[in-house]
Amino acid sequence: MTFHYDPKYIRNFSIIAHIDHGKSTLADRLLELTHTVEQRLMQEQFLDNMDLERERGITIKARPVTMYYTADDGHVYQFNLIDTPGHVDFSYEVSRSLAACEGALLVVDAVQGVQAQTLANVHLAVARNLEILPIINKIDLPAADTDGVKKQIEEVIGLDASHAVLISAKTGLNVEKVLEQILIDIPPPRSAPDTLLRALVFDSHYDTYRGVMVYVRVISGELTKKSAIRFMATEKTFEINEVGVFGPEERPTDILRPGEVGYFVANIKNTSDVKIGDTITLHKFPAPAALPGFKLISPVVFAGIYPVDSSDFEAVRDALYKLQLNDSALHVEQESSLALGFGFRCGFLGLLHLEIVFERLSREFDLSIITTAPSVIYRFTLNNGDSFDIDNPARYPDPTHIDFVEEPWVKCHIMAPADYLGAIMTLCLDKRGEFLKTETIGQTQLLLTYALPMNEIITDFNDKLKSITRGYGSFDYEPDAYRKSDIVKLEIRVNEEPVDAFSYLVHRSKAEHKGRSLCAKLKEVIPQQLFKVPIQAAIGGKIIARETISAITKNVTAKCYGGDITRKRKLWEKQKKGKEKMKEFGKVNIPQSVFMDVLKSE
């Protein structure tokens, strides 16, 4: 049977789940049941086509797929699944993908229950008025507690879980019930107000041969080959060469109608011309207003990327630009450092994004790179009323001109068993956190809400949380606001000379501890000189920590045996004068390996 276009036989949905709750496995079963992918071509996590996605069990790029399902009522339905990233760093992309859907499947693990990331994305879906269908997965496991999880979904999220579908995505148990339930619970696309073209861009990727491929959901009007279209945010116009659907490979078609999800190719050379969340309309008959919810994505965390071998600079540049083609949120600008040579200052959406970019640079492009410690954007307001953003200590203004400094804060949701409450509260206090509220979930789980400074959670917060909760804690954060803060520039001086690569912007309460640990680390790794070398940590003119590297000693009195003590004293005096002279003119050359060691330990 073939599908005859009718909006009431279309269902658009996405799947929301925490890491490792079985989202990709459920997608695999749906592809099999609808015969979208032949059995011989099937592989696990079919929609995750990056090695990194498979290894970590996370979805990094959204990937849509169109499936056709013959229901019990005899009609053929078109299902458009938009597979979304699950992590908070990509929450804007998730919100755009959800805006392209009418419903969402909420997958919860029957053993682990509701987790922090699930909550964040469910709230996004609820805010978009999507219909949410709860699905409890992994019911074949001996430790599964379906009644407890149903209760959690009702208490924590506030959804009615009485009609939740109980499945095992791995064995395929009850998965066909999910397809039937989608028809009942998830509504068809709403009817279009008029016939003007409005299509929502929810993702794009760069194809080497055809340019940028734009993923769209048509809200109203029709998208055909040869249409002259306009992007409403960037005001760019193009002519369409090809439209098509994902089945799951690209399959060209003649037309995309209201409610359908697909792609188009239009000789777009620069990814910067395509903004996620933009609205596409016809150039001749434009829609009066764009679809709501569009915003420009701005980076949150910054870090420097430098090649270990300076001759690899060109290769790193090419690799970053290639990554940028498929990842429009990555921000790249060139910079140079006295210590590390030429490199790049890169902006990321968050920690996971930063980690993924580093992994991809070293794996896909086989580059050895070094990264500086990540930092956030601070907002400085000067005495004359000017304000500007700074993410790099090198641009720190003269302290006498600063009126006040603001730093970004986030709202953090931590889920963990109740036994670890004390340890989590200690960790959050140590990170300058403010306790907001706590909720009890079921018998054993707690949901804690904290306000924390962004720069405290970007280095080691996740690692520490995992270790104090023995791996049971999960956390999620959302940007909150900028607050006034006492941020200072910590400078490291070696032999009275400031070293720019080791400068940091830190909160005054953390500066001394940070300064001491850096000085101690540098004392270990900087080689000894022929004279004493002081290593100091300073804030402005005030020294807050110091270590001294002792001089390499030479025994000048070795040739004297017996005789008078004055002879030895004369040689010692001569040596002392020489050392003082050397200290005056001596320069300490810090080898590249020292920077590597210190930045790696950071």
Coordinates of C-alpha atoms in Angstrom, one line a residue:
M1 CA 0.0 0.0 0.0
T2 CA 1.2 3.5 -0.7
F3 CA 0.8 6.7 1.3
H4 CA -1.6 9.2 -0.2
Y5 CA -0.9 12.7 1.1
D6 CA -3.4 13.9 3.7
P7 CA -2.3 15.9 6.8
K8 CA -4.5 13.8 9.1
Y9 CA -2.4 10.7 8.4
I10 CA 0.9 12.4 9.4
R11 CA 2.5 12.3 12.8
N12 CA 5.6 14.2 13.8
F13 CA 7.4 13.3 17.0
S14 CA 10.7 13.2 18.7
I15 CA 12.1 11.0 21.5
I16 CA 13.2 12.5 24.9
A17 CA 15.4 10.4 27.2
H18 CA 18.4 10.6 29.6
I19 CA 21.7 9.1 28.4
D20 CA 21.5 5.3 28.1
H21 CA 17.8 5.0 28.7
G22 CA 17.3 3.3 25.3
K23 CA 16.4 6.1 23.0
S24 CA 18.5 5.0 20.0
T25 CA 17.5 1.3 20.5
L26 CA 13.8 2.3 20.4
A27 CA 14.4 4.2 17.2
D28 CA 16.1 1.1 15.7
R29 CA 13.0 -1.0 16.6
L30 CA 10.7 1.5 15.0
L31 CA 12.8 1.5 11.8
E32 CA 12.6 -2.3 11.7
L33 CA 8.8 -2.5 12.4
T34 CA 7.9 0.0 9.7
H35 CA 10.4 -1.8 7.2
T36 CA 12.2 1.5 6.7
V37 CA 15.6 -0.2 6.8
E38 CA 16.1 -3.6 5.4
Q39 CA 17.1 -6.3 7.9
R40 CA 20.5 -6.9 6.2
L41 CA 21.4 -3.2 6.4
M42 CA 20.4 -2.8 10.0
Q43 CA 23.0 -2.0 12.6
E44 CA 22.6 -0.9 16.3
Q45 CA 22.1 2.8 16.9
F46 CA 21.3 3.2 13.3
L47 CA 20.6 7.0 13.5
D48 CA 23.9 7.7 15.4
N49 CA 26.4 7.8 12.6
M50 CA 29.4 9.3 14.4
D51 CA 31.8 7.0 16.2
L52 CA 31.7 9.3 19.2
E53 CA 27.9 9.0 19.4
R54 CA 28.1 5.2 19.4
E55 CA 30.9 5.0 22.0
R56 CA 29.4 7.4 24.5
G57 CA 25.8 6.4 23.9
I58 CA 24.7 10.0 23.2
T59 CA 23.1 11.8 20.3
I60 CA 25.1 14.8 19.1
K61 CA 23.4 15.8 15.8
A62 CA 19.7 15.7 15.2
R63 CA 18.8 13.2 12.5
P64 CA 15.3 13.0 11.0
V65 CA 13.7 9.9 9.4
T66 CA 10.4 9.4 7.6
M67 CA 8.6 6.0 8.2
Y68 CA 5.4 4.6 6.7
Y69 CA 3.2 2.4 8.9
T70 CA 0.1 0.5 7.9
A71 CA -2.2 0.7 11.0
D72 CA -4.8 -1.7 12.3
D73 CA -7.5 0.6 10.7
G74 CA -6.0 -0.1 7.2
H75 CA -4.7 3.4 6.5
V76 CA -1.0 4.1 5.7
Y77 CA 0.4 6.7 8.1
Q78 CA 3.5 8.8 7.6
F79 CA 5.6 9.0 10.8
N80 CA 8.4 11.7 11.0
L81 CA 10.8 11.0 13.8
I82 CA 13.2 13.8 14.6
D83 CA 16.0 12.3 16.7
T84 CA 17.2 15.1 19.0
P85 CA 20.4 15.6 21.0
G86 CA 19.7 14.9 24.7
H87 CA 22.3 17.1 26.3
V88 CA 21.7 20.5 27.9
D89 CA 24.4 22.2 25.8
F90 CA 22.3 21.7 22.7
S91 CA 19.0 22.8 24.3
Y92 CA 18.4 25.5 21.7
E93 CA 18.7 22.9 18.9
V94 CA 16.4 20.6 20.9
S95 CA 13.8 23.3 21.3
R96 CA 13.9 23.9 17.5
S97 CA 13.5 20.2 16.8
L98 CA 10.6 20.0 19.3
A99 CA 9.0 23.1 17.5
A100 CA 9.0 20.9 14.4
C101 CA 6.9 18.2 16.2
E102 CA 3.4 17.8 17.6
G103 CA 4.4 15.3 20.2
A104 CA 7.2 13.5 22.0
L105 CA 7.9 10.0 23.4
L106 CA 9.3 10.2 26.9
V107 CA 11.5 7.1 27.4
V108 CA 12.4 6.3 31.0
D109 CA 14.5 3.4 32.2
A110 CA 12.5 1.0 34.4
V111 CA 15.5 0.5 36.7
Q112 CA 17.0 4.0 37.0
G113 CA 13.8 6.1 36.9
V114 CA 13.6 9.8 36.0
Q115 CA 17.0 11.5 35.7
A116 CA 18.1 15.2 35.5
Q117 CA 18.4 15.5 31.7
T118 CA 15.0 14.0 31.2
L119 CA 13.5 16.7 33.3
A120 CA 15.1 19.6 31.4
N121 CA 13.9 18.4 27.9
V122 CA 10.4 17.5 29.2
H123 CA 10.0 21.0 30.4
L124 CA 11.0 22.3 27.0
A125 CA 8.4 20.0 25.4
V126 CA 5.7 21.0 27.9
A127 CA 6.5 24.7 27.2
R128 CA 5.8 24.0 23.5
N129 CA 2.4 22.4 24.3
L130 CA 3.5 19.0 22.9
E131 CA 1.6 15.9 23.6
I132 CA 3.9 13.6 25.7
L133 CA 3.6 9.8 25.6
P134 CA 5.4 8.1 28.5
I135 CA 7.2 4.9 27.7
I136 CA 8.9 2.7 30.3
N137 CA 11.8 0.8 28.8
K138 CA 14.0 -2.2 29.9
I139 CA 11.0 -4.0 31.7
D140 CA 12.8 -7.3 30.9
L141 CA 15.5 -6.5 33.5
P142 CA 15.2 -8.3 36.9
A143 CA 15.6 -5.0 38.8
A144 CA 12.8 -3.2 36.8
D145 CA 10.3 -1.4 39.0
T146 CA 7.5 -0.2 36.6
D147 CA 5.1 0.9 39.3
G148 CA 7.7 3.0 41.1
V149 CA 8.8 4.7 37.8
K150 CA 5.1 5.4 36.9
K151 CA 4.7 7.1 40.3
Q152 CA 8.0 9.1 39.7
I153 CA 6.7 10.3 36.3
E154 CA 3.5 11.5 37.9
E155 CA 5.1 13.1 40.9
V156 CA 8.2 14.7 39.3
I157 CA 7.0 15.6 35.9
G158 CA 3.2 15.8 36.5
L159 CA 2.2 13.6 33.6
D160 CA -0.5 10.9 33.8
A161 CA 1.4 7.7 33.5
S162 CA -1.6 5.3 33.7
H163 CA -1.5 4.6 30.0
A164 CA 2.3 4.5 29.7
V165 CA 3.5 1.8 27.3
L166 CA 5.8 -0.8 29.0
I167 CA 8.4 -2.1 26.5
S168 CA 11.8 -3.7 26.1
A169 CA 13.4 -1.9 23.1
K170 CA 16.3 -4.5 23.1
T171 CA 14.1 -7.5 22.7
G172 CA 11.3 -5.7 20.8
L173 CA 8.7 -6.5 23.4
N174 CA 5.5 -4.4 23.0
V175 CA 7.2 -1.9 20.6
E176 CA 4.3 -2.3 18.0
K177 CA 2.0 -0.9 20.8
V178 CA 4.1 2.3 20.7
L179 CA 3.2 2.8 17.1
E180 CA -0.5 2.3 17.7
Q181 CA -0.4 4.6 20.8
I182 CA 1.4 7.3 18.7
L183 CA -1.7 7.4 16.4
I184 CA -4.0 7.9 19.4
D185 CA -2.0 10.2 21.6
I186 CA -0.1 12.4 19.2
P187 CA -2.2 14.8 17.1
P188 CA -1.8 15.3 13.3
P189 CA -0.3 18.7 12.1
R190 CA -2.5 21.7 12.7
S191 CA -4.2 23.1 9.5
A192 CA -2.3 26.0 7.9
P193 CA -3.7 29.5 8.2
D194 CA -3.0 30.3 4.5
T195 CA -1.1 28.9 1.5
L196 CA 2.0 31.2 2.0
L197 CA 5.2 29.2 2.4
R198 CA 6.5 29.0 6.0
A199 CA 9.1 26.3 6.8
L200 CA 11.1 25.9 10.0
V201 CA 14.8 25.2 9.7
F202 CA 15.7 22.8 12.6
D203 CA 19.2 21.6 11.4
S204 CA 21.6 21.6 8.6
H205 CA 24.8 19.8 7.5
Y206 CA 27.5 20.4 4.9
D207 CA 27.8 18.0 2.0
T208 CA 31.1 18.3 0.2
Y209 CA 29.5 17.9 -3.3
R210 CA 26.2 19.8 -2.9
G211 CA 26.9 22.5 -0.3
V212 CA 24.7 23.0 2.7
M213 CA 21.8 20.6 3.1
V214 CA 19.0 22.3 5.1
Y215 CA 16.6 20.2 7.2
V216 CA 13.0 21.7 7.3
R217 CA 9.5 21.1 8.6
V218 CA 6.9 22.7 6.4
I219 CA 4.3 24.5 8.4
S220 CA 2.2 26.0 5.5
G221 CA 2.6 26.3 1.7
E222 CA 4.6 24.0 -0.5
L223 CA 8.3 23.6 -1.2
T224 CA 9.2 22.5 -4.7
K225 CA 12.2 22.3 -7.0
K226 CA 13.1 25.6 -8.7
S227 CA 11.3 27.7 -6.0
A228 CA 13.1 31.0 -5.2
I229 CA 13.2 31.1 -1.4
R230 CA 14.3 33.6 1.2
F231 CA 15.7 33.1 4.7
M232 CA 13.8 35.6 6.9
A233 CA 16.6 36.1 9.5
T234 CA 19.6 36.5 7.2
E235 CA 17.6 38.0 4.2
K236 CA 19.5 35.7 1.8
T237 CA 17.7 34.3 -1.3
F238 CA 18.5 31.0 -3.2
E239 CA 16.9 28.8 -5.8
I240 CA 16.1 25.2 -4.8
N241 CA 17.9 22.5 -6.8
E242 CA 16.4 19.4 -4.9
V243 CA 13.9 18.6 -2.2
G244 CA 13.5 15.3 -0.5
V245 CA 12.8 13.2 2.5
F246 CA 14.9 11.0 4.8
G247 CA 14.1 7.4 4.4
P248 CA 16.6 7.2 6.4
E249 CA 19.0 8.0 3.5
E250 CA 18.2 11.2 1.4
R251 CA 15.5 10.4 -1.1
P252 CA 14.6 13.1 -3.6
T253 CA 10.9 13.9 -4.1
D254 CA 9.0 16.5 -6.2
I255 CA 7.3 18.4 -3.4
L256 CA 7.2 18.9 0.4
R257 CA 3.7 19.7 1.7
P258 CA 2.4 21.2 5.0
G259 CA 3.2 18.9 7.9
E260 CA 6.0 17.0 6.1
V261 CA 9.6 16.9 7.2
G262 CA 12.5 16.8 4.7
Y263 CA 15.5 18.6 3.3
F264 CA 16.4 20.8 0.4
V265 CA 19.7 21.7 -1.4
A266 CA 20.1 25.2 -3.0
N267 CA 23.8 25.9 -3.8
I268 CA 24.4 27.4 -0.4
K269 CA 28.2 27.6 0.1
N270 CA 28.4 29.1 3.6
T271 CA 26.9 27.5 6.6
S272 CA 26.7 30.9 8.2
D273 CA 23.9 31.7 5.7
V274 CA 21.7 29.1 7.4
K275 CA 20.7 29.8 11.0
I276 CA 18.9 27.1 13.0
G277 CA 15.4 28.2 13.9
D278 CA 15.1 30.5 10.9
T279 CA 11.9 30.6 8.8
I280 CA 12.0 30.0 5.0
T281 CA 9.4 31.7 2.7
L282 CA 9.0 32.3 -1.0
H283 CA 10.9 35.3 -2.4
K284 CA 8.0 36.5 -4.5
F285 CA 5.1 35.9 -2.0
P286 CA 6.7 36.2 1.4
A287 CA 4.9 35.4 4.7
P288 CA 4.2 38.6 6.7
A289 CA 6.0 37.4 9.9
A290 CA 8.6 34.7 10.8
L291 CA 7.8 31.7 13.0
P292 CA 8.3 32.5 16.7
G293 CA 11.2 31.3 18.9
F294 CA 14.3 32.2 16.7
K295 CA 17.4 33.4 18.4
L296 CA 21.1 33.5 17.5
I297 CA 23.2 31.0 19.4
S298 CA 26.0 32.5 21.3
P299 CA 28.9 30.6 22.8
V300 CA 29.1 30.2 26.6
V301 CA 32.5 28.7 27.3
F302 CA 35.8 29.7 25.7
A303 CA 39.1 27.9 25.5
G304 CA 42.3 28.3 23.5
I305 CA 43.4 25.5 21.1
Y306 CA 47.0 25.4 20.0
P307 CA 49.0 22.9 17.9
V308 CA 51.7 21.0 19.9
D309 CA 54.0 21.4 16.9
S310 CA 53.7 25.0 15.5
S311 CA 54.1 23.6 11.9
D312 CA 50.6 22.0 12.3
F313 CA 49.0 25.5 12.6
E314 CA 47.5 25.3 9.0
A315 CA 46.2 21.8 9.6
V316 CA 44.4 22.9 12.8
R317 CA 42.9 25.9 11.0
D318 CA 41.6 23.7 8.2
A319 CA 40.2 21.2 10.7
L320 CA 38.4 23.8 12.7
Y321 CA 36.8 25.3 9.6
K322 CA 35.7 21.9 8.4
L323 CA 34.1 21.2 11.8
Q324 CA 32.4 24.6 11.7
L325 CA 30.7 23.6 8.4
N326 CA 28.7 20.9 10.3
D327 CA 28.5 22.7 13.6
S328 CA 27.4 26.3 13.2
A329 CA 27.5 26.9 17.0
L330 CA 31.3 26.6 17.1
H331 CA 33.0 30.0 17.3
V332 CA 36.6 30.3 16.0
E333 CA 39.0 33.3 16.0
Q334 CA 42.7 33.4 15.6
E335 CA 45.0 34.4 18.5
S336 CA 48.6 34.2 19.5
S337 CA 50.3 33.7 22.8
L338 CA 54.0 34.4 23.7
A339 CA 54.3 31.0 25.3
L340 CA 52.3 28.8 22.9
G341 CA 52.7 30.5 19.6
F342 CA 49.8 30.8 17.1
G343 CA 46.5 29.2 17.9
F344 CA 42.7 29.8 18.1
R345 CA 40.3 31.1 20.6
C346 CA 37.1 28.9 20.3
G347 CA 33.7 29.4 21.8
F348 CA 31.5 26.5 22.7
L349 CA 27.9 26.0 23.9
G350 CA 29.0 24.2 27.0
L351 CA 31.3 21.5 28.4
L352 CA 30.1 18.5 26.4
H353 CA 30.3 20.6 23.2
L354 CA 33.9 21.5 24.1
E355 CA 34.8 17.9 24.8
I356 CA 33.3 16.7 21.6
V357 CA 35.2 19.2 19.5
F358 CA 38.5 18.3 21.1
E359 CA 37.8 14.6 20.6
R360 CA 36.9 15.1 16.9
L361 CA 40.0 17.2 16.2
S362 CA 42.3 14.5 17.6
R363 CA 40.4 11.6 16.0
E364 CA 39.0 12.6 12.7
F365 CA 41.9 14.9 11.8
D366 CA 44.7 13.1 13.7
L367 CA 46.0 16.3 15.3
S368 CA 47.9 16.7 18.5
I369 CA 46.6 19.8 20.2
I370 CA 46.9 21.5 23.6
T371 CA 44.0 23.4 25.2
T372 CA 44.0 26.2 27.7
A373 CA 41.7 26.0 30.7
P374 CA 38.1 26.8 29.8
S375 CA 36.7 30.2 30.8
V376 CA 33.4 32.0 30.7
I377 CA 32.4 35.5 29.6
Y378 CA 32.6 38.2 32.3
R379 CA 30.9 41.5 31.9
F380 CA 33.0 44.5 32.9
T381 CA 31.5 48.0 33.6
L382 CA 34.0 50.9 33.8
N383 CA 33.8 54.1 35.8
N384 CA 32.8 56.0 32.7
G385 CA 29.7 53.8 32.2
D386 CA 31.1 51.7 29.3
S387 CA 30.5 48.0 29.5
F388 CA 32.1 45.1 27.5
D389 CA 32.5 41.3 27.7
I390 CA 35.8 39.6 28.3
D391 CA 36.7 35.9 28.1
N392 CA 40.5 36.2 27.9
P393 CA 42.7 37.4 30.8
A394 CA 45.0 39.2 28.3
R395 CA 42.2 41.8 27.7
Y396 CA 41.7 42.5 31.4
P397 CA 41.4 46.3 31.8
D398 CA 43.3 48.6 34.2
P399 CA 41.8 47.7 37.7
T400 CA 41.6 51.4 38.6
H401 CA 39.1 52.0 35.8
I402 CA 36.7 49.1 36.7
D403 CA 33.5 50.0 38.5
F404 CA 32.2 46.5 38.9
V405 CA 32.4 43.0 37.3
E406 CA 29.5 40.6 36.6
E407 CA 29.8 36.8 36.0
P408 CA 27.2 34.4 34.6
W409 CA 25.3 32.1 37.0
V410 CA 23.3 29.0 36.2
K411 CA 20.5 27.1 37.8
C412 CA 21.6 23.6 38.5
H413 CA 19.3 20.6 39.0
I414 CA 21.0 17.7 40.8
M415 CA 19.4 14.3 41.1
A416 CA 20.9 11.7 43.5
P417 CA 20.0 9.1 46.1
A418 CA 19.2 10.8 49.5
D419 CA 22.2 9.2 51.2
Y420 CA 24.6 11.5 49.4
L421 CA 22.8 14.8 50.5
G422 CA 25.5 16.0 52.9
A423 CA 28.4 15.4 50.4
I424 CA 26.5 17.2 47.6
M425 CA 25.8 20.2 49.8
T426 CA 29.4 20.4 50.8
L427 CA 30.5 20.3 47.2
C428 CA 28.1 23.0 46.2
L429 CA 29.1 25.3 49.1
D430 CA 32.7 24.8 48.1
K431 CA 31.7 25.9 44.5
R432 CA 30.1 29.2 45.9
G433 CA 26.6 27.7 45.3
E434 CA 23.3 29.0 46.7
F435 CA 20.8 26.5 47.8
L436 CA 17.3 27.1 46.2
K437 CA 15.1 24.1 47.0
T438 CA 14.9 20.3 47.4
E439 CA 12.3 17.8 46.4
T440 CA 11.9 14.2 47.3
I441 CA 11.2 11.8 44.5
G442 CA 9.8 8.4 45.5
Q443 CA 11.4 6.7 48.5
T444 CA 15.1 7.3 47.9
Q445 CA 15.8 10.0 45.2
L446 CA 16.3 13.7 45.8
L447 CA 16.1 16.6 43.4
L448 CA 18.2 19.6 44.6
T449 CA 18.1 22.9 42.9
Y450 CA 21.1 25.2 43.3
A451 CA 22.3 28.5 41.8
L452 CA 26.0 28.3 40.9
P453 CA 28.5 30.5 39.1
M454 CA 29.2 29.1 35.6
N455 CA 33.0 29.2 36.0
E456 CA 32.8 26.9 39.0
I457 CA 31.0 24.1 37.1
I458 CA 33.0 24.1 33.9
T459 CA 36.2 22.5 35.2
D460 CA 35.6 19.6 37.5
F461 CA 32.1 19.8 38.9
N462 CA 30.8 16.7 37.0
D463 CA 33.8 14.6 38.0
K464 CA 33.5 15.5 41.7
L465 CA 29.7 14.9 41.7
K466 CA 30.1 11.5 40.1
S467 CA 32.8 10.5 42.6
I468 CA 31.0 11.6 45.8
T469 CA 27.7 9.9 44.6
R470 CA 29.6 6.8 43.3
G471 CA 28.2 7.4 39.9
Y472 CA 24.5 7.7 40.9
G473 CA 24.3 11.5 40.7
S474 CA 23.3 13.3 37.5
F475 CA 23.1 17.0 37.0
D476 CA 21.8 19.5 34.5
Y477 CA 22.0 23.2 34.2
E478 CA 20.3 26.1 32.5
P479 CA 21.6 29.7 32.1
D480 CA 20.2 32.0 34.8
A481 CA 21.5 35.6 34.9
Y482 CA 24.6 37.8 35.4
R483 CA 25.4 38.8 39.0
K484 CA 28.0 41.2 40.4
S485 CA 31.1 39.4 41.6
D486 CA 34.6 40.1 42.9
I487 CA 36.6 38.8 39.9
V488 CA 40.3 39.5 39.9
K489 CA 43.2 38.7 37.5
L490 CA 45.7 36.2 38.9
E491 CA 49.1 36.6 37.4
I492 CA 52.0 34.2 37.6
R493 CA 55.5 35.7 37.5
V494 CA 58.6 33.6 36.9
N495 CA 61.8 35.5 37.9
E496 CA 59.8 38.7 38.1
E497 CA 58.5 38.3 34.5
P498 CA 54.7 37.8 34.0
V499 CA 53.8 34.6 32.0
D500 CA 50.6 35.3 30.0
A501 CA 49.7 31.7 29.4
F502 CA 49.2 31.1 33.2
S503 CA 47.0 34.2 33.8
Y504 CA 43.5 33.5 35.1
L505 CA 40.4 35.4 35.9
V506 CA 39.2 34.0 39.2
H507 CA 37.0 34.9 42.2
R508 CA 39.0 36.6 44.9
S509 CA 38.1 33.9 47.5
K510 CA 39.6 31.2 45.2
A511 CA 42.7 33.2 44.0
E512 CA 45.1 32.2 46.8
H513 CA 44.4 28.5 46.6
K514 CA 44.7 28.6 42.8
G515 CA 47.9 30.7 43.0
R516 CA 49.5 28.3 45.5
S517 CA 48.7 25.2 43.5
L518 CA 50.1 26.7 40.3
C519 CA 53.3 27.9 41.9
A520 CA 53.8 24.4 43.5
K521 CA 53.2 22.7 40.1
L522 CA 55.6 25.1 38.3
K523 CA 58.3 24.5 40.9
E524 CA 58.1 20.8 40.0
V525 CA 58.3 21.2 36.2
I526 CA 60.6 24.2 35.5
P527 CA 64.2 23.0 35.2
Q528 CA 66.8 24.4 37.7
Q529 CA 69.0 27.3 36.6
L530 CA 72.4 28.5 37.8
F531 CA 70.7 31.0 40.1
K532 CA 67.6 31.0 42.4
V533 CA 64.3 31.5 40.5
P534 CA 61.3 32.9 42.4
I535 CA 57.8 31.9 41.2
Q536 CA 55.1 34.3 42.4
A537 CA 51.4 34.5 42.1
A538 CA 50.1 38.1 42.2
I539 CA 46.9 40.0 42.1
G540 CA 47.6 43.5 41.0
G541 CA 50.8 44.5 42.9
K542 CA 50.1 42.1 45.8
I543 CA 52.0 38.8 46.0
I544 CA 49.8 36.1 47.4
A545 CA 51.9 32.9 46.9
R546 CA 55.6 32.2 46.3
E547 CA 57.9 29.2 45.6
T548 CA 61.6 29.3 44.9
I549 CA 63.5 27.0 42.6
S550 CA 67.0 26.5 44.2
A551 CA 70.1 27.0 42.1
I552 CA 72.2 24.3 40.6
T553 CA 75.2 24.3 43.0
K554 CA 78.9 23.9 42.0
N555 CA 81.4 23.0 44.7
V556 CA 84.1 25.6 44.1
T557 CA 86.1 24.6 47.1
A558 CA 86.6 21.0 45.9
K559 CA 90.2 21.6 44.8
C560 CA 91.1 23.0 48.3
Y561 CA 92.2 20.4 50.8
G562 CA 93.8 21.5 54.1
G563 CA 95.2 25.0 54.2
D564 CA 93.6 28.1 55.7
I565 CA 89.8 28.8 55.8
T566 CA 90.3 32.3 54.3
R567 CA 91.2 30.7 51.0
K568 CA 87.8 28.9 50.9
R569 CA 86.0 32.1 52.0
K570 CA 87.6 34.0 49.1
L571 CA 86.3 31.5 46.6
W572 CA 82.8 31.5 48.1
E573 CA 82.7 35.3 47.9
K574 CA 83.8 35.2 44.3
Q575 CA 81.0 32.7 43.5
K576 CA 78.4 34.8 45.4
K577 CA 79.3 37.9 43.3
G578 CA 79.0 35.8 40.1
K579 CA 75.6 34.4 41.1
E580 CA 74.3 38.0 41.9
K581 CA 75.5 39.2 38.5
M582 CA 73.9 36.2 36.8
K583 CA 70.6 36.8 38.6
E584 CA 70.6 40.4 37.3
F585 CA 71.0 39.5 33.6
G586 CA 69.8 35.9 33.6
K587 CA 66.7 34.9 31.7
V588 CA 64.6 31.8 32.5
N589 CA 63.5 30.1 29.3
I590 CA 60.4 28.0 30.0
P591 CA 60.3 24.9 27.8
Q592 CA 57.1 24.1 25.8
S593 CA 56.8 20.8 27.8
V594 CA 56.2 22.9 31.0
F595 CA 53.2 24.6 29.5
M596 CA 51.9 21.2 28.4
D597 CA 52.3 19.7 31.9
V598 CA 50.6 22.5 33.7
L599 CA 47.7 22.9 31.2
K600 CA 47.1 19.1 31.2
S601 CA 47.0 19.0 35.0
E602 CA 44.4 21.9 34.9

